PDB file of C-alpha atoms in Angstrom:
ATOM      1  CA  UNK A   1     165.857-145.137 221.233  1.00 38.00           C
ATOM      2  CA  UNK A   2     162.600-143.613 220.133  1.00 42.00           C
ATOM      3  CA  UNK A   3     159.777-145.933 219.251  1.00 43.00           C
ATOM      4  CA  UNK A   4     159.368-146.097 215.553  1.00 44.00           C
ATOM      5  CA  UNK A   5     157.313-149.251 215.364  1.00 45.00           C
ATOM      6  CA  UNK A   6     154.532-148.737 212.736  1.00 47.00           C
ATOM      7  CA  UNK A   7     151.054-147.942 214.117  1.00 56.00           C
ATOM      8  CA  UNK A   8     148.050-145.841 213.278  1.00 81.00           C
ATOM      9  CA  UNK A   9     148.357-142.164 213.933  1.00 90.00           C
ATOM     10  CA  UNK A  10     145.409-141.553 216.259  1.00 92.00           C
ATOM     11  CA  UNK A  11     144.388-138.281 217.924  1.00 93.00           C
ATOM     12  CA  UNK A  12     146.505-139.029 221.028  1.00 94.00           C
ATOM     13  CA  UNK A  13     149.663-139.686 219.076  1.00 95.00           C
ATOM     14  CA  UNK A  14     149.110-136.621 216.870  1.00 95.00           C
ATOM     15  CA  UNK A  15     148.670-134.439 219.931  1.00 96.00           C
ATOM     16  CA  UNK A  16     151.904-135.784 221.292  1.00 96.00           C
ATOM     17  CA  UNK A  17     153.736-135.120 218.023  1.00 96.00           C
ATOM     18  CA  UNK A  18     152.295-131.590 217.920  1.00 96.00           C
ATOM     19  CA  UNK A  19     153.958-130.710 221.214  1.00 96.00           C
ATOM     20  CA  UNK A  20     157.081-130.335 219.050  1.00 96.00           C
ATOM     21  CA  UNK A  21     155.464-127.308 217.332  1.00 97.00           C
ATOM     22  CA  UNK A  22     157.360-124.200 218.243  1.00 97.00           C
ATOM     23  CA  UNK A  23     160.612-125.999 219.121  1.00 97.00           C
ATOM     24  CA  UNK A  24     163.701-124.393 217.727  1.00 97.00           C
ATOM     25  CA  UNK A  25     167.360-125.007 217.396  1.00 97.00           C
ATOM     26  CA  UNK A  26     170.300-122.752 216.283  1.00 98.00           C
ATOM     27  CA  UNK A  27     173.389-124.051 214.447  1.00 97.00           C
ATOM     28  CA  UNK A  28     176.566-122.329 213.438  1.00 98.00           C
ATOM     29  CA  UNK A  29     178.831-123.034 210.497  1.00 98.00           C
ATOM     30  CA  UNK A  30     181.408-121.477 208.159  1.00 98.00           C
ATOM     31  CA  UNK A  31     180.888-121.452 204.398  1.00 98.00           C
ATOM     32  CA  UNK A  32     184.189-123.168 203.594  1.00 98.00           C
ATOM     33  CA  UNK A  33     185.339-123.653 200.046  1.00 98.00           C
ATOM     34  CA  UNK A  34     185.857-127.439 199.999  1.00 98.00           C
ATOM     35  CA  UNK A  35     182.150-128.426 199.776  1.00 98.00           C
ATOM     36  CA  UNK A  36     181.604-125.803 197.012  1.00 98.00           C
ATOM     37  CA  UNK A  37     184.487-127.392 194.952  1.00 98.00           C
ATOM     38  CA  UNK A  38     183.057-130.829 195.590  1.00 98.00           C
ATOM     39  CA  UNK A  39     179.534-130.042 194.439  1.00 98.00           C
ATOM     40  CA  UNK A  40     180.820-128.156 191.400  1.00 98.00           C
ATOM     41  CA  UNK A  41     182.690-131.333 190.388  1.00 98.00           C
ATOM     42  CA  UNK A  42     179.678-133.553 191.186  1.00 98.00           C
ATOM     43  CA  UNK A  43     177.430-131.470 188.916  1.00 98.00           C
ATOM     44  CA  UNK A  44     180.115-131.633 186.200  1.00 97.00           C
ATOM     45  CA  UNK A  45     180.635-127.867 186.262  1.00 98.00           C
ATOM     46  CA  UNK A  46     183.877-126.110 185.227  1.00 97.00           C
ATOM     47  CA  UNK A  47     183.787-123.375 187.878  1.00 97.00           C
ATOM     48  CA  UNK A  48     186.829-121.405 189.023  1.00 97.00           C
ATOM     49  CA  UNK A  49     188.156-122.338 192.362  1.00 97.00           C
ATOM     50  CA  UNK A  50     185.996-120.660 195.068  1.00 98.00           C
ATOM     51  CA  UNK A  51     187.697-117.855 197.013  1.00 97.00           C
ATOM     52  CA  UNK A  52     186.579-115.907 200.104  1.00 97.00           C
ATOM     53  CA  UNK A  53     183.799-113.622 198.857  1.00 98.00           C
ATOM     54  CA  UNK A  54     182.667-115.951 196.051  1.00 97.00           C
ATOM     55  CA  UNK A  55     178.874-115.993 195.946  1.00 97.00           C
ATOM     56  CA  UNK A  56     177.398-119.228 197.217  1.00 98.00           C
ATOM     57  CA  UNK A  57     175.181-120.644 194.438  1.00 98.00           C
ATOM     58  CA  UNK A  58     171.448-120.991 195.322  1.00 98.00           C
ATOM     59  CA  UNK A  59     170.658-124.202 197.287  1.00 98.00           C
ATOM     60  CA  UNK A  60     174.285-124.867 197.949  1.00 98.00           C
ATOM     61  CA  UNK A  61     173.700-123.830 201.613  1.00 98.00           C
ATOM     62  CA  UNK A  62     172.484-127.411 201.917  1.00 98.00           C
ATOM     63  CA  UNK A  63     176.139-128.404 202.075  1.00 98.00           C
ATOM     64  CA  UNK A  64     176.338-126.832 205.522  1.00 98.00           C
ATOM     65  CA  UNK A  65     174.634-127.216 208.910  1.00 98.00           C
ATOM     66  CA  UNK A  66     174.886-130.951 208.492  1.00 96.00           C
ATOM     67  CA  UNK A  67     173.697-133.397 211.173  1.00 88.00           C
ATOM     68  CA  UNK A  68     176.803-134.649 213.027  1.00 90.00           C
ATOM     69  CA  UNK A  69     175.083-137.580 214.688  1.00 90.00           C
ATOM     70  CA  UNK A  70     177.201-140.254 216.304  1.00 93.00           C
ATOM     71  CA  UNK A  71     177.111-143.699 214.648  1.00 94.00           C
ATOM     72  CA  UNK A  72     175.237-145.102 217.660  1.00 92.00           C
ATOM     73  CA  UNK A  73     172.580-142.464 217.207  1.00 90.00           C
ATOM     74  CA  UNK A  74     171.463-143.591 213.722  1.00 90.00           C
ATOM     75  CA  UNK A  75     168.273-145.489 213.089  1.00 86.00           C
ATOM     76  CA  UNK A  76     167.954-148.617 210.825  1.00 89.00           C
ATOM     77  CA  UNK A  77     167.410-146.466 207.793  1.00 88.00           C
ATOM     78  CA  UNK A  78     170.605-144.580 208.250  1.00 91.00           C
ATOM     79  CA  UNK A  79     168.883-141.403 209.405  1.00 85.00           C
ATOM     80  CA  UNK A  80     169.317-140.026 212.915  1.00 85.00           C
ATOM     81  CA  UNK A  81     166.926-141.709 215.333  1.00 81.00           C
ATOM     82  CA  UNK A  82     163.589-139.983 215.756  1.00 76.00           C
ATOM     83  CA  UNK A  83     163.111-137.463 218.460  1.00 73.00           C
ATOM     84  CA  UNK A  84     165.297-134.535 219.441  1.00 79.00           C
ATOM     85  CA  UNK A  85     164.556-131.477 217.319  1.00 91.00           C
ATOM     86  CA  UNK A  86     162.247-133.296 214.909  1.00 92.00           C
ATOM     87  CA  UNK A  87     159.200-135.136 216.329  1.00 94.00           C
ATOM     88  CA  UNK A  88     159.480-138.916 216.693  1.00 92.00           C
ATOM     89  CA  UNK A  89     156.958-139.799 214.014  1.00 93.00           C
ATOM     90  CA  UNK A  90     156.538-143.626 214.106  1.00 90.00           C
ATOM     91  CA  UNK A  91     156.241-144.084 210.339  1.00 90.00           C
ATOM     92  CA  UNK A  92     159.270-145.678 208.635  1.00 84.00           C
ATOM     93  CA  UNK A  93     159.405-143.928 205.281  1.00 85.00           C
ATOM     94  CA  UNK A  94     160.278-140.268 205.119  1.00 85.00           C
ATOM     95  CA  UNK A  95     161.131-137.885 202.375  1.00 87.00           C
ATOM     96  CA  UNK A  96     162.003-134.246 201.604  1.00 92.00           C
ATOM     97  CA  UNK A  97     158.724-133.343 199.851  1.00 95.00           C
ATOM     98  CA  UNK A  98     159.527-129.821 198.811  1.00 96.00           C
ATOM     99  CA  UNK A  99     160.172-126.306 200.013  1.00 98.00           C
ATOM    100  CA  UNK A 100     160.107-122.574 199.492  1.00 98.00           C
ATOM    101  CA  UNK A 101     163.093-120.389 199.587  1.00 98.00           C
ATOM    102  CA  UNK A 102     163.578-116.603 199.604  1.00 98.00           C
ATOM    103  CA  UNK A 103     166.960-114.811 199.301  1.00 98.00           C
ATOM    104  CA  UNK A 104     167.743-111.247 200.465  1.00 98.00           C
ATOM    105  CA  UNK A 105     168.909-109.267 197.450  1.00 96.00           C
ATOM    106  CA  UNK A 106     171.298-106.947 199.440  1.00 97.00           C
ATOM    107  CA  UNK A 107     172.869-109.760 201.577  1.00 98.00           C
ATOM    108  CA  UNK A 108     174.146-112.716 199.605  1.00 97.00           C
ATOM    109  CA  UNK A 109     175.782-115.652 201.212  1.00 98.00           C
ATOM    110  CA  UNK A 110     179.435-115.884 200.312  1.00 98.00           C
ATOM    111  CA  UNK A 111     182.312-118.319 200.719  1.00 98.00           C
ATOM    112  CA  UNK A 112     184.252-117.598 203.933  1.00 98.00           C
ATOM    113  CA  UNK A 113     181.311-116.167 205.883  1.00 98.00           C
ATOM    114  CA  UNK A 114     180.464-117.354 209.390  1.00 98.00           C
ATOM    115  CA  UNK A 115     176.749-118.217 209.366  1.00 98.00           C
ATOM    116  CA  UNK A 116     173.982-119.168 211.733  1.00 98.00           C
ATOM    117  CA  UNK A 117     170.795-121.133 211.019  1.00 98.00           C
ATOM    118  CA  UNK A 118     167.797-120.777 213.277  1.00 98.00           C
ATOM    119  CA  UNK A 119     165.221-123.569 212.689  1.00 98.00           C
ATOM    120  CA  UNK A 120     161.681-123.832 214.092  1.00 98.00           C
ATOM    121  CA  UNK A 121     158.998-126.501 213.845  1.00 98.00           C
ATOM    122  CA  UNK A 122     156.077-124.587 212.380  1.00 98.00           C
ATOM    123  CA  UNK A 123     153.477-127.375 212.168  1.00 98.00           C
ATOM    124  CA  UNK A 124     152.819-131.085 212.443  1.00 97.00           C
ATOM    125  CA  UNK A 125     149.793-132.262 210.502  1.00 97.00           C
ATOM    126  CA  UNK A 126     148.209-135.634 209.673  1.00 96.00           C
ATOM    127  CA  UNK A 127     146.372-136.940 206.679  1.00 92.00           C
ATOM    128  CA  UNK A 128     144.911-140.390 205.921  1.00 86.00           C
ATOM    129  CA  UNK A 129     146.092-141.359 202.498  1.00 76.00           C
ATOM    130  CA  UNK A 130     145.163-144.216 200.223  1.00 75.00           C
ATOM    131  CA  UNK A 131     148.106-146.258 201.508  1.00 72.00           C
ATOM    132  CA  UNK A 132     147.886-145.276 205.145  1.00 83.00           C
ATOM    133  CA  UNK A 133     148.815-142.458 207.413  1.00 91.00           C
ATOM    134  CA  UNK A 134     150.846-139.424 206.293  1.00 94.00           C
ATOM    135  CA  UNK A 135     152.425-136.955 208.690  1.00 96.00           C
ATOM    136  CA  UNK A 136     153.650-133.656 207.426  1.00 97.00           C
ATOM    137  CA  UNK A 137     156.238-131.585 209.310  1.00 97.00           C
ATOM    138  CA  UNK A 138     156.936-128.030 208.283  1.00 98.00           C
ATOM    139  CA  UNK A 139     160.287-126.596 209.358  1.00 98.00           C
ATOM    140  CA  UNK A 140     161.282-122.970 208.855  1.00 98.00           C
ATOM    141  CA  UNK A 141     164.932-122.073 208.606  1.00 98.00           C
ATOM    142  CA  UNK A 142     166.463-118.632 208.668  1.00 98.00           C
ATOM    143  CA  UNK A 143     170.126-118.315 207.635  1.00 98.00           C
ATOM    144  CA  UNK A 144     172.060-115.289 208.885  1.00 98.00           C
ATOM    145  CA  UNK A 145     175.520-113.986 208.202  1.00 98.00           C
ATOM    146  CA  UNK A 146     177.316-111.193 209.945  1.00 97.00           C
ATOM    147  CA  UNK A 147     175.114-108.674 208.091  1.00 98.00           C
ATOM    148  CA  UNK A 148     171.876-110.227 209.127  1.00 98.00           C
ATOM    149  CA  UNK A 149     169.188-112.349 207.459  1.00 98.00           C
ATOM    150  CA  UNK A 150     170.333-113.757 204.098  1.00 98.00           C
ATOM    151  CA  UNK A 151     167.907-116.566 203.365  1.00 98.00           C
ATOM    152  CA  UNK A 152     164.551-117.879 204.566  1.00 98.00           C
ATOM    153  CA  UNK A 153     163.532-121.457 203.851  1.00 98.00           C
ATOM    154  CA  UNK A 154     160.397-123.503 204.477  1.00 98.00           C
ATOM    155  CA  UNK A 155     161.157-127.215 204.354  1.00 97.00           C
ATOM    156  CA  UNK A 156     158.403-129.849 203.932  1.00 97.00           C
ATOM    157  CA  UNK A 157     159.056-133.311 205.378  1.00 96.00           C
ATOM    158  CA  UNK A 158     156.565-136.164 204.875  1.00 95.00           C
ATOM    159  CA  UNK A 159     156.441-139.459 206.844  1.00 93.00           C
ATOM    160  CA  UNK A 160     154.449-142.425 205.596  1.00 90.00           C
ATOM    161  CA  UNK A 161     153.775-146.114 206.351  1.00 86.00           C
ATOM    162  CA  UNK A 162     155.880-148.876 204.802  1.00 79.00           C
ATOM    163  CA  UNK A 163     154.840-150.156 201.387  1.00 72.00           C
ATOM    164  CA  UNK A 164     152.500-153.180 201.388  1.00 75.00           C
ATOM    165  CA  UNK A 165     151.679-155.645 198.595  1.00 74.00           C
ATOM    166  CA  UNK A 166     148.633-154.375 196.742  1.00 72.00           C
ATOM    167  CA  UNK A 167     148.954-150.778 197.818  1.00 75.00           C
ATOM    168  CA  UNK A 168     147.281-148.452 195.276  1.00 77.00           C
ATOM    169  CA  UNK A 169     149.759-146.577 193.150  1.00 78.00           C
ATOM    170  CA  UNK A 170     148.999-142.815 192.516  1.00 81.00           C
ATOM    171  CA  UNK A 171     148.397-142.290 188.821  1.00 91.00           C
ATOM    172  CA  UNK A 172     151.394-140.560 187.188  1.00 96.00           C
ATOM    173  CA  UNK A 173     151.193-137.133 185.613  1.00 96.00           C
ATOM    174  CA  UNK A 174     152.607-136.553 182.206  1.00 97.00           C
ATOM    175  CA  UNK A 175     155.281-133.851 182.110  1.00 98.00           C
ATOM    176  CA  UNK A 176     155.192-131.039 179.547  1.00 97.00           C
ATOM    177  CA  UNK A 177     157.230-131.580 176.404  1.00 96.00           C
ATOM    178  CA  UNK A 178     159.210-129.263 174.125  1.00 95.00           C
ATOM    179  CA  UNK A 179     161.010-127.382 176.867  1.00 98.00           C
ATOM    180  CA  UNK A 180     163.414-124.763 175.484  1.00 98.00           C
ATOM    181  CA  UNK A 181     165.919-125.700 178.211  1.00 98.00           C
ATOM    182  CA  UNK A 182     166.615-129.368 178.770  1.00 98.00           C
ATOM    183  CA  UNK A 183     169.421-131.517 180.129  1.00 98.00           C
ATOM    184  CA  UNK A 184     169.670-135.230 180.530  1.00 98.00           C
ATOM    185  CA  UNK A 185     171.013-136.620 183.808  1.00 98.00           C
ATOM    186  CA  UNK A 186     172.363-140.088 184.325  1.00 98.00           C
ATOM    187  CA  UNK A 187     171.853-140.876 188.083  1.00 97.00           C
ATOM    188  CA  UNK A 188     174.516-143.592 188.466  1.00 95.00           C
ATOM    189  CA  UNK A 189     175.657-144.919 191.832  1.00 94.00           C
ATOM    190  CA  UNK A 190     178.686-142.602 191.902  1.00 96.00           C
ATOM    191  CA  UNK A 191     176.543-139.479 191.497  1.00 98.00           C
ATOM    192  CA  UNK A 192     174.266-140.500 194.305  1.00 98.00           C
ATOM    193  CA  UNK A 193     177.187-141.514 196.453  1.00 97.00           C
ATOM    194  CA  UNK A 194     179.018-138.202 195.970  1.00 98.00           C
ATOM    195  CA  UNK A 195     175.930-136.176 196.817  1.00 98.00           C
ATOM    196  CA  UNK A 196     175.230-138.296 199.905  1.00 97.00           C
ATOM    197  CA  UNK A 197     178.904-137.804 200.978  1.00 97.00           C
ATOM    198  CA  UNK A 198     178.802-134.010 200.400  1.00 98.00           C
ATOM    199  CA  UNK A 199     175.626-133.637 202.459  1.00 98.00           C
ATOM    200  CA  UNK A 200     176.635-136.259 205.085  1.00 97.00           C
ATOM    201  CA  UNK A 201     173.398-138.079 204.319  1.00 95.00           C
ATOM    202  CA  UNK A 202     173.396-141.627 205.613  1.00 95.00           C
ATOM    203  CA  UNK A 203     169.883-142.478 204.443  1.00 94.00           C
ATOM    204  CA  UNK A 204     170.248-145.878 202.926  1.00 95.00           C
ATOM    205  CA  UNK A 205     167.620-145.429 200.165  1.00 94.00           C
ATOM    206  CA  UNK A 206     170.246-143.520 198.220  1.00 96.00           C
ATOM    207  CA  UNK A 207     173.149-146.129 198.241  1.00 96.00           C
ATOM    208  CA  UNK A 208     172.009-149.454 199.736  1.00 96.00           C
ATOM    209  CA  UNK A 209     170.268-151.348 196.967  1.00 97.00           C
ATOM    210  CA  UNK A 210     169.366-154.388 199.118  1.00 96.00           C
ATOM    211  CA  UNK A 211     167.811-152.164 201.801  1.00 95.00           C
ATOM    212  CA  UNK A 212     165.814-149.898 199.455  1.00 94.00           C
ATOM    213  CA  UNK A 213     164.432-152.827 197.426  1.00 94.00           C
ATOM    214  CA  UNK A 214     164.030-155.398 200.214  1.00 93.00           C
ATOM    215  CA  UNK A 215     162.900-153.145 203.117  1.00 90.00           C
ATOM    216  CA  UNK A 216     161.346-150.114 201.641  1.00 87.00           C
ATOM    217  CA  UNK A 217     160.037-151.829 198.560  1.00 88.00           C
ATOM    218  CA  UNK A 218     161.309-149.494 195.826  1.00 91.00           C
ATOM    219  CA  UNK A 219     162.632-150.777 192.543  1.00 95.00           C
ATOM    220  CA  UNK A 220     165.992-149.054 192.781  1.00 97.00           C
ATOM    221  CA  UNK A 221     168.120-146.418 194.505  1.00 97.00           C
ATOM    222  CA  UNK A 222     166.207-143.142 195.016  1.00 97.00           C
ATOM    223  CA  UNK A 223     167.680-139.923 193.614  1.00 98.00           C
ATOM    224  CA  UNK A 224     167.767-137.298 196.318  1.00 97.00           C
ATOM    225  CA  UNK A 225     165.001-134.748 196.060  1.00 97.00           C
ATOM    226  CA  UNK A 226     167.397-131.983 196.976  1.00 97.00           C
ATOM    227  CA  UNK A 227     169.808-133.125 194.268  1.00 98.00           C
ATOM    228  CA  UNK A 228     167.045-132.894 191.637  1.00 98.00           C
ATOM    229  CA  UNK A 229     166.104-129.392 192.939  1.00 98.00           C
ATOM    230  CA  UNK A 230     169.764-128.364 192.749  1.00 98.00           C
ATOM    231  CA  UNK A 231     169.989-129.658 189.117  1.00 98.00           C
ATOM    232  CA  UNK A 232     166.894-127.568 188.228  1.00 98.00           C
ATOM    233  CA  UNK A 233     168.592-124.479 189.652  1.00 98.00           C
ATOM    234  CA  UNK A 234     171.799-125.472 187.875  1.00 98.00           C
ATOM    235  CA  UNK A 235     169.896-125.633 184.600  1.00 98.00           C
ATOM    236  CA  UNK A 236     168.950-121.962 185.030  1.00 98.00           C
ATOM    237  CA  UNK A 237     172.550-121.069 185.869  1.00 98.00           C
ATOM    238  CA  UNK A 238     173.815-122.837 182.773  1.00 98.00           C
ATOM    239  CA  UNK A 239     171.348-120.981 180.602  1.00 98.00           C
ATOM    240  CA  UNK A 240     171.640-117.626 182.268  1.00 97.00           C
ATOM    241  CA  UNK A 241     175.131-117.340 183.890  1.00 95.00           C
ATOM    242  CA  UNK A 242     175.093-114.735 186.626  1.00 91.00           C
ATOM    243  CA  UNK A 243     171.372-115.068 187.347  1.00 95.00           C
ATOM    244  CA  UNK A 244     170.496-114.116 190.890  1.00 97.00           C
ATOM    245  CA  UNK A 245     167.659-115.987 192.562  1.00 98.00           C
ATOM    246  CA  UNK A 246     164.934-114.132 194.529  1.00 98.00           C
ATOM    247  CA  UNK A 247     162.832-117.183 195.289  1.00 98.00           C
ATOM    248  CA  UNK A 248     162.557-120.858 194.486  1.00 98.00           C
ATOM    249  CA  UNK A 249     159.585-123.129 195.172  1.00 98.00           C
ATOM    250  CA  UNK A 250     159.626-126.841 194.503  1.00 98.00           C
ATOM    251  CA  UNK A 251     157.559-129.913 195.088  1.00 98.00           C
ATOM    252  CA  UNK A 252     158.499-133.626 194.643  1.00 97.00           C
ATOM    253  CA  UNK A 253     155.728-135.366 192.733  1.00 96.00           C
ATOM    254  CA  UNK A 254     157.067-138.851 192.017  1.00 95.00           C
ATOM    255  CA  UNK A 255     160.266-140.724 193.063  1.00 95.00           C
ATOM    256  CA  UNK A 256     163.119-140.833 190.646  1.00 97.00           C
ATOM    257  CA  UNK A 257     165.260-144.052 190.583  1.00 97.00           C
ATOM    258  CA  UNK A 258     168.788-144.751 189.410  1.00 97.00           C
ATOM    259  CA  UNK A 259     167.552-147.275 186.798  1.00 97.00           C
ATOM    260  CA  UNK A 260     167.251-144.843 183.902  1.00 98.00           C
ATOM    261  CA  UNK A 261     168.309-141.328 182.864  1.00 98.00           C
ATOM    262  CA  UNK A 262     165.964-138.480 183.678  1.00 98.00           C
ATOM    263  CA  UNK A 263     165.621-134.932 182.364  1.00 98.00           C
ATOM    264  CA  UNK A 264     165.550-131.469 183.933  1.00 98.00           C
ATOM    265  CA  UNK A 265     163.591-128.879 182.002  1.00 98.00           C
ATOM    266  CA  UNK A 266     163.028-125.100 182.019  1.00 98.00           C
ATOM    267  CA  UNK A 267     160.721-122.585 180.354  1.00 98.00           C
ATOM    268  CA  UNK A 268     161.354-118.838 180.884  1.00 98.00           C
ATOM    269  CA  UNK A 269     158.117-116.785 181.272  1.00 97.00           C
ATOM    270  CA  UNK A 270     157.404-113.627 179.315  1.00 97.00           C
ATOM    271  CA  UNK A 271     158.216-111.374 182.275  1.00 96.00           C
ATOM    272  CA  UNK A 272     161.902-112.190 181.956  1.00 94.00           C
ATOM    273  CA  UNK A 273     162.132-112.957 185.714  1.00 97.00           C
ATOM    274  CA  UNK A 274     160.177-116.131 186.188  1.00 98.00           C
ATOM    275  CA  UNK A 275     161.260-119.585 185.055  1.00 98.00           C
ATOM    276  CA  UNK A 276     159.037-122.649 185.217  1.00 98.00           C
ATOM    277  CA  UNK A 277     161.118-125.755 185.964  1.00 98.00           C
ATOM    278  CA  UNK A 278     160.333-129.483 186.078  1.00 98.00           C
ATOM    279  CA  UNK A 279     161.933-132.880 186.038  1.00 98.00           C
ATOM    280  CA  UNK A 280     160.604-136.006 184.268  1.00 98.00           C
ATOM    281  CA  UNK A 281     161.661-139.639 184.253  1.00 98.00           C
ATOM    282  CA  UNK A 282     162.509-141.778 181.196  1.00 97.00           C
ATOM    283  CA  UNK A 283     158.861-142.475 180.600  1.00 97.00           C
ATOM    284  CA  UNK A 284     157.921-138.771 180.486  1.00 98.00           C
ATOM    285  CA  UNK A 285     156.193-138.778 183.935  1.00 98.00           C
ATOM    286  CA  UNK A 286     156.550-135.601 186.012  1.00 98.00           C
ATOM    287  CA  UNK A 287     158.759-136.171 189.052  1.00 98.00           C
ATOM    288  CA  UNK A 288     159.384-132.638 190.362  1.00 98.00           C
ATOM    289  CA  UNK A 289     157.897-129.207 189.649  1.00 98.00           C
ATOM    290  CA  UNK A 290     159.378-125.922 190.582  1.00 98.00           C
ATOM    291  CA  UNK A 291     159.240-122.102 189.958  1.00 98.00           C
ATOM    292  CA  UNK A 292     162.218-119.744 190.143  1.00 98.00           C
ATOM    293  CA  UNK A 293     162.013-115.985 190.325  1.00 98.00           C
ATOM    294  CA  UNK A 294     165.130-113.920 189.547  1.00 98.00           C
ATOM    295  CA  UNK A 295     166.102-110.515 190.733  1.00 96.00           C
TER     296      UNK A 295
END
């Protein structure tokens, strides 16, 4: 088991973690229909049953290339133990902080395709934050089908120290109001469970209330960042059925908990191709910001 006991990230440890830069792995999968049907139901969509050749909605590739780690290989937080492809960062809290995605217009991902994902550790960087060390890992994924490159994704992962009593809390940012597109989401236990199951995500912060409040110090279950991003994209698809995404950039700003409803919002720009998107909690604080560009 990798050492994940909390300690300061000094120059020696950072140098060790940076030896993971340049590492790569290649995974293979098939874009089967069952996960597509499952996510459609989870998002409360009334989509026709997916058939071979059905376009895979944007971000739904996250239903594939899932980590099939043996039960004995999981850490205390329900994630795979540190090490292997990702560096063994010895900080207990980790989150999907954001990402940037680019789709190839002439080569869409479709149900039934055999696909390959090539992943590479692009960088490992350190920052001393107000509540302790932060380590950022940038992973680049390239998804190919039989016709070649279909999608490029940069994935930001952040590791941080455990919460301590008296830690300073970052000031919240007020979200914009009056969005022309808006949808309220009720993040109950069932929604979080279904998304965790679809993505084979064992991270206990999304379903184990005793763990997330008693160990990680949060007030409630945490809504998956990728789920919020998917709901932002879904908002565009509900408002503009048939929209094809060229790019999508998103950044998590503040955790969202299952204790209250939250909102996803959208505002189309004057160019007719760009949509500004954001999520806010029940108090109106910004929780995620994103930009979508359509073909």
